[in-house]
XYZ file of C-alpha atoms in Angstrom:
263
model
C -5.013 -12.215 -10.840
C -4.350 -11.067 -7.270
C -3.600 -13.176 -4.616
C -5.158 -12.472 -0.806
C -2.189 -13.936 1.403
C 1.376 -13.988 1.864
C 2.664 -17.924 1.414
C 6.339 -18.697 2.072
C 8.260 -22.195 0.881
C 8.792 -24.152 4.150
C 12.525 -23.648 4.636
C 14.979 -26.294 6.352
C 18.188 -25.998 7.765
C 21.024 -26.700 5.934
C 24.177 -28.698 6.929
C 27.646 -27.536 5.178
C 30.790 -29.805 5.340
C 33.976 -27.936 5.769
C 37.500 -29.173 4.778
C 39.189 -32.214 6.628
C 35.564 -34.244 7.074
C 34.133 -32.044 9.567
C 30.598 -30.892 9.230
C 28.851 -27.523 9.887
C 25.749 -26.211 10.415
C 24.648 -23.207 8.490
C 23.556 -20.185 10.029
C 20.210 -20.222 11.100
C 17.520 -18.544 8.979
C 17.085 -16.445 12.137
C 20.422 -14.675 11.193
C 18.561 -12.584 8.614
C 17.514 -10.396 11.674
C 21.564 -10.007 11.884
C 21.908 -8.626 8.659
C 18.505 -6.242 9.117
C 20.396 -4.850 12.068
C 23.624 -4.142 10.224
C 21.541 -2.459 7.587
C 19.871 -0.204 9.922
C 23.398 0.830 11.893
C 24.766 1.793 8.069
C 21.431 3.716 8.030
C 22.164 5.379 11.448
C 25.574 5.933 10.795
C 24.610 7.876 7.942
C 26.678 5.716 5.572
C 26.432 4.200 2.364
C 27.124 1.515 -0.248
C 27.467 1.218 -4.042
C 25.998 -0.822 -6.260
C 25.724 -2.235 -9.551
C 22.074 -3.880 -11.237
C 21.454 -5.979 -14.025
C 18.002 -6.299 -14.861
C 16.224 -8.931 -17.850
C 12.222 -8.954 -17.723
C 9.950 -10.715 -20.142
C 6.128 -9.882 -21.022
C 4.474 -11.620 -23.127
C 2.754 -8.542 -24.421
C 5.580 -6.035 -24.302
C 8.365 -8.414 -24.979
C 11.571 -8.913 -23.726
C 14.280 -6.247 -22.598
C 17.526 -5.738 -20.665
C 18.703 -3.004 -18.466
C 21.873 -2.180 -16.192
C 22.056 0.528 -13.750
C 25.224 1.695 -11.276
C 25.016 4.129 -8.738
C 25.548 5.032 -5.286
C 23.039 5.090 -1.910
C 24.102 7.350 0.588
C 21.873 6.746 4.102
C 20.473 8.729 7.263
C 18.188 6.683 9.692
C 14.907 6.449 8.022
C 16.717 4.335 4.946
C 18.026 5.907 1.711
C 18.369 9.708 2.007
C 19.892 10.411 -1.547
C 20.764 8.586 -4.398
C 22.642 9.239 -8.115
C 22.271 6.251 -10.567
C 22.844 5.963 -14.224
C 20.760 2.960 -16.172
C 20.878 1.985 -19.680
C 18.757 -0.174 -21.330
C 19.643 -2.612 -24.394
C 22.497 -0.277 -25.583
C 24.181 2.677 -24.452
C 22.296 4.896 -26.873
C 19.475 4.879 -24.410
C 20.231 6.395 -21.020
C 18.270 7.582 -18.374
C 20.151 9.131 -14.958
C 18.393 10.002 -11.658
C 19.956 12.175 -8.426
C 17.206 11.982 -5.691
C 18.190 13.766 -2.672
C 15.095 13.671 0.245
C 12.117 14.879 -1.696
C 13.970 16.328 -4.720
C 14.433 14.333 -7.984
C 16.385 15.104 -10.973
C 16.410 13.080 -14.052
C 17.895 13.242 -17.524
C 17.415 11.284 -20.546
C 18.302 10.872 -24.070
C 14.781 8.750 -24.393
C 10.962 10.239 -24.205
C 12.087 13.712 -23.077
C 11.528 16.920 -24.955
C 13.947 18.665 -22.627
C 17.525 20.334 -24.573
C 20.592 18.131 -24.280
C 22.128 18.297 -21.071
C 19.027 19.669 -19.103
C 17.578 18.014 -16.028
C 14.108 17.865 -14.874
C 13.422 18.819 -11.539
C 10.228 16.930 -9.563
C 9.258 16.912 -5.889
C 7.389 14.284 -4.364
C 6.861 11.707 -7.194
C 6.616 8.482 -5.436
C 7.958 6.299 -8.929
C 11.690 8.510 -8.273
C 11.597 8.178 -4.417
C 13.142 4.536 -2.478
C 10.325 3.611 -0.248
C 10.572 0.785 2.147
C 8.318 -1.742 -0.376
C 11.046 -2.417 -2.557
C 11.805 -5.894 -3.572
C 15.888 -4.858 -2.650
C 18.560 -6.703 -1.022
C 19.068 -3.711 1.427
C 15.301 -3.084 2.182
C 14.977 -3.805 6.022
C 11.016 -4.417 5.707
C 11.084 -6.868 2.520
C 14.322 -8.949 4.564
C 11.892 -8.453 7.788
C 9.040 -10.122 5.720
C 10.954 -13.283 4.531
C 12.682 -13.471 8.126
C 9.657 -13.738 9.694
C 8.096 -16.594 7.511
C 11.431 -18.863 7.742
C 14.293 -19.476 4.723
C 17.106 -21.262 3.959
C 20.916 -20.445 5.190
C 24.024 -21.496 4.157
C 27.785 -21.486 3.147
C 27.315 -19.298 0.273
C 31.159 -19.444 -0.603
C 33.524 -16.383 -1.228
C 32.582 -13.141 -3.208
C 35.385 -10.881 -4.502
C 37.440 -12.876 -1.609
C 35.315 -12.367 0.937
C 33.033 -15.441 2.743
C 29.568 -15.224 2.143
C 26.359 -16.776 3.804
C 23.830 -17.503 1.301
C 19.844 -17.024 2.411
C 17.477 -18.109 0.158
C 13.585 -18.396 -0.027
C 10.538 -18.012 -2.001
C 7.404 -15.807 -1.386
C 3.973 -15.114 -2.614
C 2.501 -11.816 -2.214
C -1.011 -10.562 -3.202
C 0.569 -7.496 -5.165
C 3.569 -6.588 -7.076
C 3.950 -3.440 -8.908
C 6.911 -1.627 -10.702
C 8.266 1.923 -10.572
C 11.415 3.634 -11.820
C 13.309 2.870 -8.479
C 12.307 -0.818 -9.039
C 9.889 -3.627 -8.257
C 7.445 -3.129 -5.331
C 5.516 -5.383 -3.275
C 2.175 -5.417 -1.265
C 0.236 -7.288 1.603
C -3.081 -6.582 0.654
C -4.565 -7.186 -3.012
C -4.152 -3.401 -4.969
C -4.455 -2.165 -8.277
C -1.591 -4.744 -9.306
C -1.822 -8.188 -10.048
C 0.359 -10.747 -7.031
C 3.061 -13.091 -7.936
C 6.357 -15.435 -6.627
C 9.580 -14.017 -5.666
C 12.331 -16.517 -5.567
C 15.317 -14.477 -3.916
C 18.701 -15.278 -2.982
C 20.769 -12.875 -0.573
C 24.788 -13.351 0.076
C 25.804 -11.352 3.283
C 29.538 -10.814 4.558
C 30.931 -11.717 8.281
C 29.770 -8.456 8.811
C 26.095 -9.278 8.119
C 25.876 -6.700 5.297
C 24.841 -7.574 1.731
C 26.988 -8.545 -1.114
C 25.026 -9.804 -3.646
C 21.179 -10.289 -4.142
C 19.233 -12.105 -6.868
C 15.600 -12.366 -7.293
C 13.026 -13.895 -10.306
C 9.593 -12.118 -10.076
C 6.722 -13.780 -11.552
C 3.990 -11.812 -11.947
C 0.785 -12.562 -12.756
C -0.413 -16.571 -13.724
C -1.607 -19.074 -11.459
C -0.530 -20.379 -8.343
C -1.056 -23.956 -9.837
C 1.089 -23.117 -13.249
C 4.012 -25.112 -12.135
C 6.658 -22.352 -13.280
C 5.398 -22.891 -16.596
C 5.151 -19.758 -19.224
C 1.680 -18.425 -19.420
C 0.530 -15.765 -21.683
C -0.915 -13.768 -18.152
C 2.576 -13.803 -16.723
C 5.749 -11.307 -16.850
C 9.110 -11.992 -15.303
C 12.242 -10.107 -14.333
C 15.141 -11.240 -13.424
C 17.140 -9.318 -11.247
C 20.880 -9.367 -9.708
C 22.384 -6.276 -7.938
C 26.071 -6.642 -5.955
C 26.709 -4.174 -3.342
C 29.648 -3.062 -2.800
C 32.194 0.017 -0.410
C 29.915 -0.179 2.195
C 30.484 2.756 4.113
C 33.087 4.808 1.860
C 32.366 8.355 1.893
C 30.431 9.601 -1.279
C 28.805 13.337 -2.028
C 25.289 13.860 -3.827
C 24.804 16.853 -5.025
C 21.917 18.318 -7.554
C 22.819 19.731 -10.505
C 23.827 23.483 -11.338
C 20.350 25.773 -11.078
C 20.812 26.797 -14.472
C 20.800 23.362 -15.678
C 17.486 22.384 -14.058
C 13.547 22.401 -15.360
C 10.981 22.506 -13.288
C 8.853 19.386 -14.657
C 5.210 19.326 -14.700
């Protein structure tokens, strides 16, 4: 059922012990604002980042599924300006590739497609294929600004790929959670989707750029369900790794001969 307010679990500042018995205060939750600033600087520089994501979903009506996605994002000042990603669900026989450049999206699939092999479908201004600022994502400034404004826990995140990290975490309840091809979305007002709970963790490096984002999203159910499985709940667990921030990348559309205009 929908909810009418945003509620965040109250967060306390943790204290991390360092070798030799010294005690070091973990970074304050406000440091998430530094993360937002670092991401926006990558946008302004027209940088890029590579990502890999594994997502497990469970729905009491539709059953469960596991999908893995790899790709790259290229940025412009407003955010993601182009992307190239490939998704496999359950096994490699199920493949979906999508290239987005500005408002244009090109998709190729061996499932749910009537196109000849090797052909791409082209569509323009289809929201489901575009990255928007309502995505639950470790590189979406709007989502990070939401959780930063409400408070979060920060602690030593250990090393990730040889880089020391800070771990930010928290839980937020929102009145609307939806899904589309590019990911799961949140809304701060009741809409056509049900609300839910997002438990998230974000690992960032010394440069304040995200290295890993983990989220458990529970859609539906009730506030007093106590985390137990309910027939009106759907659960999604997502783990995303971000690598090669700022590395050169070139994203181009498929050749015109391979493109078929979508409906």
